[in-house]
Amino acid sequence: MTLPEHGRSRDEVVADLTARHASDLPTHGGRTWAYVYDSGLADLDPVMDSARSMYAAVNGLDPTVFSSIVGLENEVVGTVLDLVRAPEGSVGTFTSGGTESCMLAVKAARDARRDVERPNIVAPTTVHAAFVKACEYFGVEMRFVPVDHSTFRADPAAMDAACDSSTVLVVCSAVSYAHGVVDPVPEIASAASGRGIPCHVDGCIGGWVLAWYRSIGIDVPEWDFTVDGVTSISVDLHKYAYASKGASTLLFRDPAMRRASYFASADWPGYAMINTTMQSTKSAGPLAAAWAAFQHVGADGYAELAQRTYDATRALIERIGAIDGLRILGVPDASLVAVASDDDAVDVFVVADETRARGWYLQPQFAYLDLPRNLHLTVTAASLANVDPLIADLEASVAAAREIPSAAPAPELVEVARNLDPDTLSREEFAGLLAFAGLDPSAVSGQGLPERMAGVNHLLEAMPPRLRERILSEFLGLLYSPTRG
Ligand SMILES: *Cc1c(COP(=O)(O)O)cnc(C)c1O
């Protein structure tokens, strides 16, 4: 067994973990421009660590036994309701993350309309994949509607036209992950409301930032509960509220709709299982940490963090836009920036590799329908100090990329990839494809994936989404091969 025969000391265990963790990308310091959120506040982590460990073993399953969690959740949810200007009587739930918030929004909409036999939801193609996941898990049809290909915003008229009597929810984003723009929420919500359909605004990543931008006097599009017809909103706390991971909120204008997001079963011999979220037994650690973050940072602190995030985003937009060969996609409304190339000699996937070699992580985003490939940057409060060094390295990376031929695969290869049917390929054939694509699962646990990923990214991009899903699932399946004794 890989379980040690005799237990190891605390020091040994921590030293082992520290060594393992060394190969991860840095979560602090602002050099990793996706996945992580750094407030730059030195004391915030220790405050959250204390709160999280105090509540780690508290079971959020039963608030009547662990009664202090009720107050923590009510204060956290109430704070976010105030921020998004929810009317009196609005309610919410603390969840484990954005995906859970989005999934519960879809479950609520489905279960509020038990009369609909084959429910569907209508959403722009830029909506987060969490909604596709919800549809798949809950047996709901997803109706995707293309977005405007220059603003990357949803098209309200086309969304309205996609609705029918079986539409149980209309979804839009504030902001979208890929392009960082706010959809035309008032038009979308008003059309949905006219049909009696609820409208969810996914503010998982943008909601917190947009609310604080507005409060410090920065102009933002209308998107929150002050918009008629908006019935629910998701806002993550483990993103821009800088709470530790496992923290999001799902907010409802109408308590009856929240009730439809709950699960209840008293129909078994054990305890009556009444769950507000998808998890049942769950640690109250993330809730306590989020509450502690609110207390420690405070309103003036969050306003300051929002100002720094805004300043960093404006500076980046201006200076990246001035780099010959690069352009910003659309007009970012919050703090996410998508950088594309308008020059055939500059392959953005190669630029990503070049910046990686210089100690940064920018996230490659594949071309999708008529939306161009680009690099994603999540800007945080800790990014401000990194603007100058990033720009210098980005300029050098673009110059270097001009000297390197594009990593795009040969057209014959693209044609082969297009015609592969993921449903008929065997495991062995997938393993061969992975090796061919340059994806070696055994490398990940060692030194990590190859330094240069541009070729892999182009090949993946050239595959139809279904094939890409399958090949990456096979990859993950191989990655998670249990270590046995
Ligand atoms: C991050 C994100 C989600 C999903 O949140 P997770 O916390 O990663 O589960 C949903 N919607 C948007 C717009 C996001 O950016």
Coordinates of C-alpha atoms and ligand atoms in Angstrom, one line a residue:
M1 CA 0.0 0.0 0.0
T2 CA 1.1 3.6 -0.5
L3 CA -0.3 4.2 3.0
P4 CA 2.8 4.4 5.3
E5 CA 2.9 1.4 7.6
H6 CA 3.5 3.8 10.6
G7 CA 2.1 7.3 10.8
R8 CA 4.5 10.1 10.0
S9 CA 5.1 13.2 12.1
R10 CA 3.4 16.5 11.4
D11 CA 6.8 18.0 10.2
E12 CA 7.4 15.2 7.8
V13 CA 3.9 15.3 6.3
V14 CA 4.1 19.1 5.9
A15 CA 7.6 18.9 4.4
D16 CA 6.4 16.3 1.9
L17 CA 3.4 18.4 0.9
T18 CA 5.6 21.5 0.6
A19 CA 7.9 19.7 -1.8
R20 CA 5.0 18.5 -3.9
H21 CA 3.3 21.9 -4.0
A22 CA 6.6 23.5 -5.3
S23 CA 5.8 22.3 -8.9
D24 CA 2.4 24.2 -8.9
L25 CA 2.0 27.6 -10.6
P26 CA 2.2 30.4 -8.0
T27 CA -1.2 31.2 -6.5
H28 CA 0.0 34.6 -5.2
G29 CA 2.1 37.4 -6.6
G30 CA 0.0 38.1 -9.7
R31 CA 2.0 36.1 -12.3
T32 CA -0.7 33.5 -12.9
W33 CA -3.4 35.2 -15.0
A34 CA -6.2 32.6 -14.5
Y35 CA -7.6 30.3 -11.9
V36 CA -6.3 32.3 -8.9
Y37 CA -7.3 35.6 -7.3
D38 CA -4.8 37.5 -5.2
S39 CA -5.9 40.5 -3.1
G40 CA -2.3 41.4 -2.3
L41 CA -3.3 41.8 1.3
A42 CA -0.7 40.1 3.5
D43 CA -3.0 39.4 6.5
L44 CA -6.0 38.0 4.6
D45 CA -4.7 34.5 4.2
P46 CA -3.9 34.0 7.9
V47 CA -7.3 35.4 8.9
M48 CA -9.1 33.0 6.6
D49 CA -6.8 30.1 7.6
S50 CA -7.9 30.5 11.2
A51 CA -11.5 30.7 10.4
R52 CA -11.4 27.8 8.0
S53 CA -9.6 25.5 10.4
M54 CA -11.9 26.4 13.3
Y55 CA -14.9 25.4 11.2
A56 CA -13.3 22.6 9.1
A57 CA -15.0 19.8 11.0
V58 CA -18.3 21.6 11.5
N59 CA -21.0 19.9 9.4
G60 CA -23.0 22.4 7.3
L61 CA -25.6 19.6 6.8
D62 CA -27.4 20.5 10.0
P63 CA -27.8 24.1 11.0
T64 CA -29.9 23.2 14.0
V65 CA -27.0 21.3 15.6
F66 CA -24.2 23.8 14.5
S67 CA -26.3 26.9 15.0
S68 CA -23.6 29.5 14.5
I69 CA -23.4 28.7 10.7
V70 CA -26.9 30.2 10.3
G71 CA -25.7 33.6 11.3
L72 CA -22.6 33.3 9.2
E73 CA -24.5 32.4 6.1
N74 CA -27.3 35.0 6.6
E75 CA -24.7 37.7 7.0
V76 CA -22.7 36.6 4.0
V77 CA -25.7 36.2 1.8
G78 CA -27.2 39.4 3.1
T79 CA -24.1 41.4 2.2
V80 CA -24.1 40.1 -1.4
L81 CA -27.9 40.8 -1.7
D82 CA -27.2 44.4 -0.6
L83 CA -24.3 44.7 -3.1
V84 CA -26.5 43.5 -6.0
R85 CA -29.3 45.8 -4.9
A86 CA -31.9 43.0 -4.2
P87 CA -35.3 44.1 -3.1
E88 CA -36.6 43.4 0.4
G89 CA -37.6 39.8 0.8
S90 CA -34.9 38.4 -1.5
V91 CA -33.1 35.3 -0.4
G92 CA -30.0 33.3 -1.2
T93 CA -27.8 30.3 -0.6
F94 CA -24.1 29.9 0.1
T95 CA -22.7 27.3 -2.2
S96 CA -19.4 25.6 -2.9
G97 CA -18.7 27.5 -6.1
G98 CA -19.9 29.0 -9.3
T99 CA -20.7 25.7 -10.9
E100 CA -22.9 24.7 -8.0
S101 CA -24.7 28.1 -8.1
C102 CA -25.4 27.8 -11.8
M103 CA -26.5 24.2 -11.5
L104 CA -28.9 25.0 -8.7
A105 CA -30.3 28.0 -10.7
V106 CA -31.2 25.6 -13.5
K107 CA -32.6 23.0 -11.1
A108 CA -34.8 25.6 -9.5
A109 CA -36.1 26.8 -12.8
R110 CA -36.8 23.2 -13.9
D111 CA -38.5 22.2 -10.6
A112 CA -40.6 25.4 -10.5
R113 CA -42.1 24.3 -13.8
R114 CA -43.0 20.6 -13.2
D115 CA -45.7 21.1 -15.8
V116 CA -43.2 21.3 -18.6
E117 CA -42.4 17.9 -20.0
R118 CA -39.3 18.6 -22.0
P119 CA -37.8 21.8 -20.4
N120 CA -35.2 23.9 -22.2
I121 CA -33.1 26.9 -21.3
V122 CA -32.0 29.6 -23.7
A123 CA -28.5 31.1 -23.3
P124 CA -25.8 32.8 -25.5
T125 CA -23.0 30.7 -26.8
T126 CA -20.6 32.6 -24.5
V127 CA -22.4 31.4 -21.3
H128 CA -20.3 29.4 -18.9
A129 CA -20.0 25.7 -19.5
A130 CA -21.5 25.2 -16.0
F131 CA -24.9 25.6 -17.6
V132 CA -24.2 22.9 -20.1
K133 CA -23.2 20.7 -17.2
A134 CA -26.5 21.6 -15.4
C135 CA -28.5 20.7 -18.6
E136 CA -26.7 17.4 -18.9
Y137 CA -27.1 16.5 -15.2
F138 CA -30.7 17.6 -15.0
G139 CA -32.1 16.5 -18.3
V140 CA -32.7 20.0 -19.6
E141 CA -32.2 21.0 -23.3
M142 CA -29.7 23.8 -23.9
R143 CA -30.6 26.2 -26.7
F144 CA -27.5 28.1 -27.6
V145 CA -27.9 31.5 -29.4
P146 CA -24.9 33.0 -31.2
V147 CA -23.5 36.3 -29.9
D148 CA -22.6 39.5 -31.8
H149 CA -19.2 38.7 -33.3
S150 CA -17.7 42.1 -32.7
T151 CA -19.0 43.0 -29.2
F152 CA -19.2 39.3 -28.0
R153 CA -22.5 40.3 -26.3
A154 CA -25.7 38.2 -26.4
D155 CA -28.3 39.1 -29.0
P156 CA -31.6 39.8 -27.2
A157 CA -33.9 39.5 -30.2
A158 CA -32.4 36.1 -31.2
M159 CA -32.6 34.9 -27.6
D160 CA -36.2 35.9 -27.5
A161 CA -36.9 34.1 -30.7
A162 CA -35.3 30.9 -29.3
C163 CA -37.8 30.8 -26.4
D164 CA -41.0 28.7 -26.5
S165 CA -43.6 27.4 -24.1
S166 CA -41.1 24.8 -22.8
T167 CA -38.4 27.4 -21.9
V168 CA -38.0 27.4 -18.1
L169 CA -35.0 29.8 -17.9
V170 CA -33.2 32.4 -19.9
V171 CA -29.5 33.0 -18.9
C172 CA -27.1 35.8 -19.6
S173 CA -23.7 36.8 -18.1
A174 CA -22.3 39.8 -16.2
V175 CA -19.6 39.3 -17.3
S176 CA -18.8 36.4 -19.6
Y177 CA -15.7 34.4 -18.8
A178 CA -14.2 34.3 -22.3
H179 CA -14.5 38.0 -23.3
G180 CA -15.3 39.8 -20.0
V181 CA -18.4 41.7 -21.3
V182 CA -21.8 42.2 -19.8
D183 CA -24.7 41.0 -21.9
P184 CA -27.6 43.4 -22.6
V185 CA -29.4 42.3 -19.4
P186 CA -32.3 44.8 -19.4
E187 CA -33.4 43.8 -23.0
I188 CA -33.0 40.0 -22.3
A189 CA -34.7 40.1 -18.9
S190 CA -37.6 42.2 -20.1
A191 CA -38.3 39.9 -23.1
A192 CA -38.2 36.9 -20.8
S193 CA -40.4 38.5 -18.3
G194 CA -42.9 39.3 -21.1
R195 CA -43.2 35.6 -21.7
G196 CA -43.4 34.8 -18.0
I197 CA -39.9 33.1 -18.1
P198 CA -37.4 33.7 -15.2
C199 CA -34.0 35.2 -16.1
H200 CA -30.7 34.2 -14.4
V201 CA -27.7 36.6 -14.6
D202 CA -24.4 34.7 -14.2
G203 CA -22.4 37.2 -12.2
C204 CA -20.1 34.4 -10.9
I205 CA -16.9 36.2 -11.9
G206 CA -18.0 39.7 -12.8
G207 CA -20.8 40.4 -10.2
W208 CA -18.6 41.3 -7.3
V209 CA -16.4 43.5 -9.4
L210 CA -19.2 45.3 -11.2
A211 CA -21.0 46.0 -7.9
W212 CA -17.9 47.6 -6.4
Y213 CA -17.0 49.4 -9.6
R214 CA -20.5 51.1 -9.4
S215 CA -20.1 51.9 -5.8
I216 CA -16.8 53.8 -6.4
G217 CA -18.3 55.7 -9.3
I218 CA -17.2 53.7 -12.3
D219 CA -19.8 53.4 -15.1
V220 CA -21.0 49.9 -15.6
P221 CA -23.9 48.5 -17.7
E222 CA -27.1 47.7 -15.8
W223 CA -27.1 44.0 -14.8
D224 CA -28.3 43.5 -11.2
F225 CA -31.7 43.1 -9.3
T226 CA -32.6 46.7 -10.2
V227 CA -33.3 45.4 -13.7
D228 CA -36.9 44.3 -14.0
G229 CA -37.2 40.6 -14.9
V230 CA -34.0 39.4 -13.3
T231 CA -35.1 36.6 -11.1
S232 CA -31.8 35.1 -9.9
I233 CA -28.1 36.0 -9.8
S234 CA -24.9 34.0 -9.0
V235 CA -21.9 35.7 -7.5
D236 CA -18.8 33.8 -6.5
L237 CA -16.9 34.8 -3.4
H238 CA -13.8 32.6 -4.1
K239 CA -13.1 34.9 -7.1
Y240 CA -13.1 38.6 -6.6
A241 CA -14.2 38.6 -2.9
Y242 CA -10.8 36.9 -2.5
A243 CA -12.4 34.2 -0.2
S244 CA -10.8 30.8 0.0
K245 CA -12.0 28.3 -2.6
G246 CA -15.4 26.7 -2.1
A247 CA -17.4 29.9 -1.8
S248 CA -20.2 31.3 -4.0
T249 CA -23.7 32.6 -3.6
L250 CA -27.0 32.0 -5.5
L251 CA -29.5 34.8 -5.0
F252 CA -33.2 34.7 -5.7
R253 CA -35.8 37.6 -5.9
D254 CA -38.5 35.1 -5.0
P255 CA -38.2 32.7 -2.0
A256 CA -40.5 30.2 -3.8
M257 CA -37.8 29.9 -6.5
R258 CA -35.1 29.2 -3.9
R259 CA -37.3 26.5 -2.4
A260 CA -37.3 24.8 -5.8
S261 CA -33.5 24.7 -5.6
Y262 CA -33.6 22.7 -2.4
F263 CA -33.6 19.0 -2.1
A264 CA -35.7 17.3 0.6
S265 CA -36.2 13.6 1.4
A266 CA -37.8 12.4 4.6
D267 CA -38.7 9.1 2.9
W268 CA -36.0 6.8 4.4
P269 CA -35.2 5.4 7.9
G270 CA -32.4 7.9 8.6
Y271 CA -32.4 11.6 9.4
A272 CA -34.7 13.8 7.3
M273 CA -32.2 15.0 4.6
I274 CA -33.0 18.6 3.7
N275 CA -30.2 20.1 1.6
T276 CA -29.9 23.7 0.4
T277 CA -27.0 22.7 -1.8
M278 CA -25.8 19.7 -3.8
Q279 CA -23.5 18.5 -1.1
S280 CA -25.0 17.1 2.1
T281 CA -22.3 16.6 4.7
K282 CA -20.1 19.6 4.0
S283 CA -17.4 21.5 5.8
A284 CA -18.4 24.9 7.1
G285 CA -14.8 26.0 6.7
P286 CA -15.3 27.8 3.4
L287 CA -18.3 29.7 4.8
A288 CA -16.4 30.8 7.9
A289 CA -13.4 31.8 5.7
A290 CA -15.7 33.9 3.4
W291 CA -17.3 35.5 6.5
A292 CA -13.8 36.2 7.9
A293 CA -12.7 37.8 4.6
F294 CA -15.7 40.1 4.6
Q295 CA -15.0 41.2 8.2
H296 CA -11.2 41.6 7.6
V297 CA -11.3 43.5 4.3
G298 CA -14.4 45.6 5.0
A299 CA -16.2 47.9 2.7
D300 CA -13.4 50.4 2.4
G301 CA -11.0 47.5 1.7
Y302 CA -13.1 46.0 -1.1
A303 CA -13.6 49.5 -2.6
E304 CA -9.8 49.9 -2.7
L305 CA -9.2 46.4 -4.1
A306 CA -11.8 47.2 -6.9
Q307 CA -10.0 50.5 -7.7
R308 CA -6.7 48.7 -8.0
T309 CA -8.2 46.0 -10.2
Y310 CA -9.8 48.7 -12.4
D311 CA -6.5 50.7 -12.7
A312 CA -4.6 47.5 -13.6
T313 CA -7.3 46.5 -16.2
R314 CA -7.4 49.9 -17.8
A315 CA -3.6 50.1 -18.0
L316 CA -3.4 46.6 -19.5
I317 CA -6.1 47.2 -22.1
E318 CA -4.3 50.4 -23.2
R319 CA -0.8 49.0 -23.3
I320 CA -1.6 45.6 -24.8
G321 CA -3.7 47.3 -27.5
A322 CA -0.6 49.4 -28.3
I323 CA 1.6 46.3 -28.9
D324 CA 1.9 45.8 -32.7
G325 CA 0.2 42.5 -33.6
L326 CA -2.1 42.3 -30.6
R327 CA -5.6 43.5 -30.0
I328 CA -8.2 43.4 -27.2
L329 CA -11.4 41.6 -28.1
G330 CA -14.5 43.7 -27.5
V331 CA -14.7 46.3 -24.7
P332 CA -14.1 44.5 -21.4
D333 CA -16.6 45.7 -18.8
A334 CA -15.0 44.4 -15.6
S335 CA -11.6 42.8 -15.1
L336 CA -11.2 40.0 -17.7
V337 CA -9.3 40.7 -20.8
A338 CA -9.0 38.6 -24.0
V339 CA -6.0 39.3 -26.2
A340 CA -6.1 38.2 -29.9
S341 CA -3.7 38.7 -32.8
D342 CA -4.6 40.7 -35.9
D343 CA -1.3 39.7 -37.6
D344 CA -0.8 36.3 -39.3
A345 CA 2.9 36.4 -38.2
V346 CA 1.9 36.4 -34.6
D347 CA 0.5 33.1 -33.3
V348 CA -1.0 33.8 -29.8
F349 CA -0.5 30.2 -28.7
V350 CA 3.2 30.7 -29.4
V351 CA 3.0 34.0 -27.5
A352 CA 1.5 32.1 -24.5
D353 CA 4.5 29.7 -24.6
E354 CA 6.9 32.6 -24.8
T355 CA 5.3 34.4 -21.8
R356 CA 5.3 31.1 -19.9
A357 CA 9.1 30.8 -20.5
R358 CA 9.3 34.2 -18.9
G359 CA 7.4 33.2 -15.8
W360 CA 3.8 34.1 -16.6
Y361 CA 0.7 32.1 -17.2
L362 CA -1.8 33.5 -19.7
Q363 CA -4.7 31.1 -20.6
P364 CA -5.1 30.0 -24.2
Q365 CA -8.7 30.1 -25.4
F366 CA -9.6 28.3 -28.6
A367 CA -11.3 29.8 -31.6
Y368 CA -15.0 28.9 -31.4
L369 CA -17.5 29.3 -34.2
D370 CA -16.6 32.8 -35.6
L371 CA -14.9 33.9 -32.4
P372 CA -11.1 34.1 -32.7
R373 CA -8.5 32.3 -30.6
N374 CA -7.1 34.5 -27.9
L375 CA -5.3 34.6 -24.5
H376 CA -7.3 35.2 -21.4
L377 CA -6.2 37.4 -18.5
T378 CA -8.0 37.5 -15.1
V379 CA -6.8 40.8 -13.6
T380 CA -6.8 41.1 -9.8
A381 CA -5.9 43.7 -7.2
A382 CA -2.4 42.2 -7.1
S383 CA -1.9 42.6 -10.9
L384 CA -1.3 46.3 -10.7
A385 CA 2.4 45.9 -9.7
N386 CA 2.8 43.5 -12.5
V387 CA 1.6 45.6 -15.4
D388 CA 5.0 47.0 -16.4
P389 CA 6.9 43.8 -16.2
L390 CA 4.2 41.9 -18.0
I391 CA 4.0 44.4 -20.8
A392 CA 7.8 44.3 -21.3
D393 CA 7.7 40.5 -21.4
L394 CA 4.7 40.5 -23.7
E395 CA 6.5 42.8 -26.2
A396 CA 9.5 40.5 -26.1
S397 CA 7.2 37.4 -26.5
V398 CA 5.5 38.9 -29.5
A399 CA 8.9 39.7 -31.0
A400 CA 10.0 36.1 -30.4
A401 CA 6.8 34.7 -31.8
R402 CA 7.4 36.5 -35.0
E403 CA 10.6 34.6 -35.4
I404 CA 8.9 31.2 -34.8
P405 CA 6.7 29.7 -37.5
S406 CA 3.0 29.3 -36.5
A407 CA 2.4 26.0 -34.7
A408 CA -0.8 25.4 -36.6
P409 CA -1.0 21.8 -37.8
A410 CA -0.9 20.8 -41.5
P411 CA -4.3 21.2 -43.3
E412 CA -4.3 17.4 -44.1
L413 CA -4.0 16.7 -40.4
V414 CA -6.9 19.1 -39.6
E415 CA -9.0 17.3 -42.2
V416 CA -8.2 13.9 -40.5
A417 CA -9.1 15.3 -37.1
R418 CA -12.4 16.8 -38.4
N419 CA -13.4 13.4 -39.7
L420 CA -12.7 11.3 -36.6
D421 CA -15.8 10.0 -34.9
P422 CA -15.3 10.2 -31.1
D423 CA -18.0 7.6 -30.6
T424 CA -16.3 4.8 -32.6
L425 CA -12.7 5.3 -31.5
S426 CA -11.2 2.7 -29.1
R427 CA -9.3 3.4 -26.0
E428 CA -6.1 2.4 -27.8
E429 CA -6.8 4.7 -30.6
F430 CA -7.3 7.5 -28.2
A431 CA -4.0 6.7 -26.5
G432 CA -2.4 6.9 -29.9
L433 CA -4.1 10.2 -30.6
L434 CA -2.9 11.6 -27.3
A435 CA 0.6 10.6 -27.9
F436 CA 0.4 12.1 -31.4
A437 CA -1.0 15.4 -30.0
G438 CA 1.9 15.5 -27.6
L439 CA -0.1 15.0 -24.5
D440 CA 1.6 12.6 -22.2
P441 CA -0.3 12.0 -18.9
S442 CA 2.8 10.5 -17.3
A443 CA 4.6 13.8 -17.8
V444 CA 2.2 15.7 -15.6
S445 CA 3.1 14.1 -12.3
G446 CA 6.8 14.4 -13.2
Q447 CA 8.0 17.7 -14.7
G448 CA 4.6 18.8 -16.0
L449 CA 3.4 19.2 -19.6
P450 CA 5.9 20.3 -22.2
E451 CA 7.1 23.9 -22.0
R452 CA 5.8 24.5 -25.5
M453 CA 2.1 23.8 -25.8
A454 CA 1.3 25.8 -29.0
G455 CA 1.3 22.7 -31.2
V456 CA -0.9 20.8 -28.8
N457 CA -3.3 23.8 -28.5
H458 CA -3.6 24.2 -32.3
L459 CA -4.3 20.5 -32.8
L460 CA -6.9 20.5 -30.0
E461 CA -8.5 23.7 -31.5
A462 CA -8.7 22.0 -34.9
M463 CA -10.8 19.1 -33.5
P464 CA -14.5 19.3 -33.4
P465 CA -15.7 20.0 -29.8
R466 CA -17.0 16.4 -29.3
L467 CA -13.7 14.9 -30.2
R468 CA -11.9 17.4 -28.0
E469 CA -14.1 16.5 -25.1
R470 CA -13.4 12.8 -25.6
I471 CA -9.6 13.1 -26.0
L472 CA -9.3 15.4 -23.0
S473 CA -11.5 13.1 -20.9
E474 CA -9.3 10.2 -21.9
F475 CA -6.3 12.3 -21.0
L476 CA -7.8 13.0 -17.6
G477 CA -8.7 9.4 -17.1
L478 CA -5.1 8.4 -17.7
L479 CA -3.9 11.2 -15.4
Y480 CA -6.0 9.9 -12.6
S481 CA -4.5 6.4 -12.5
P482 CA -4.5 5.3 -8.9
T483 CA -1.2 4.7 -7.2
R484 CA -1.3 1.2 -5.7
G485 CA 1.2 -0.6 -3.5
Ligands
LIG1 C1 -15.9 30.8 -12.8 C2 -17.2 30.9 -13.5 C3 -18.3 30.0 -13.2 C4 -18.1 28.7 -12.5 O1 -17.5 28.8 -11.3 P1 -16.6 27.8 -10.6 O2 -16.4 28.5 -9.3 O3 -15.4 27.6 -11.4 O4 -17.4 26.5 -10.4 C5 -19.5 30.3 -13.8 N1 -19.7 31.4 -14.5 C6 -18.7 32.2 -14.8 C7 -19.0 33.4 -15.7 C8 -17.4 32.0 -14.3 O5 -16.4 32.8 -14.6

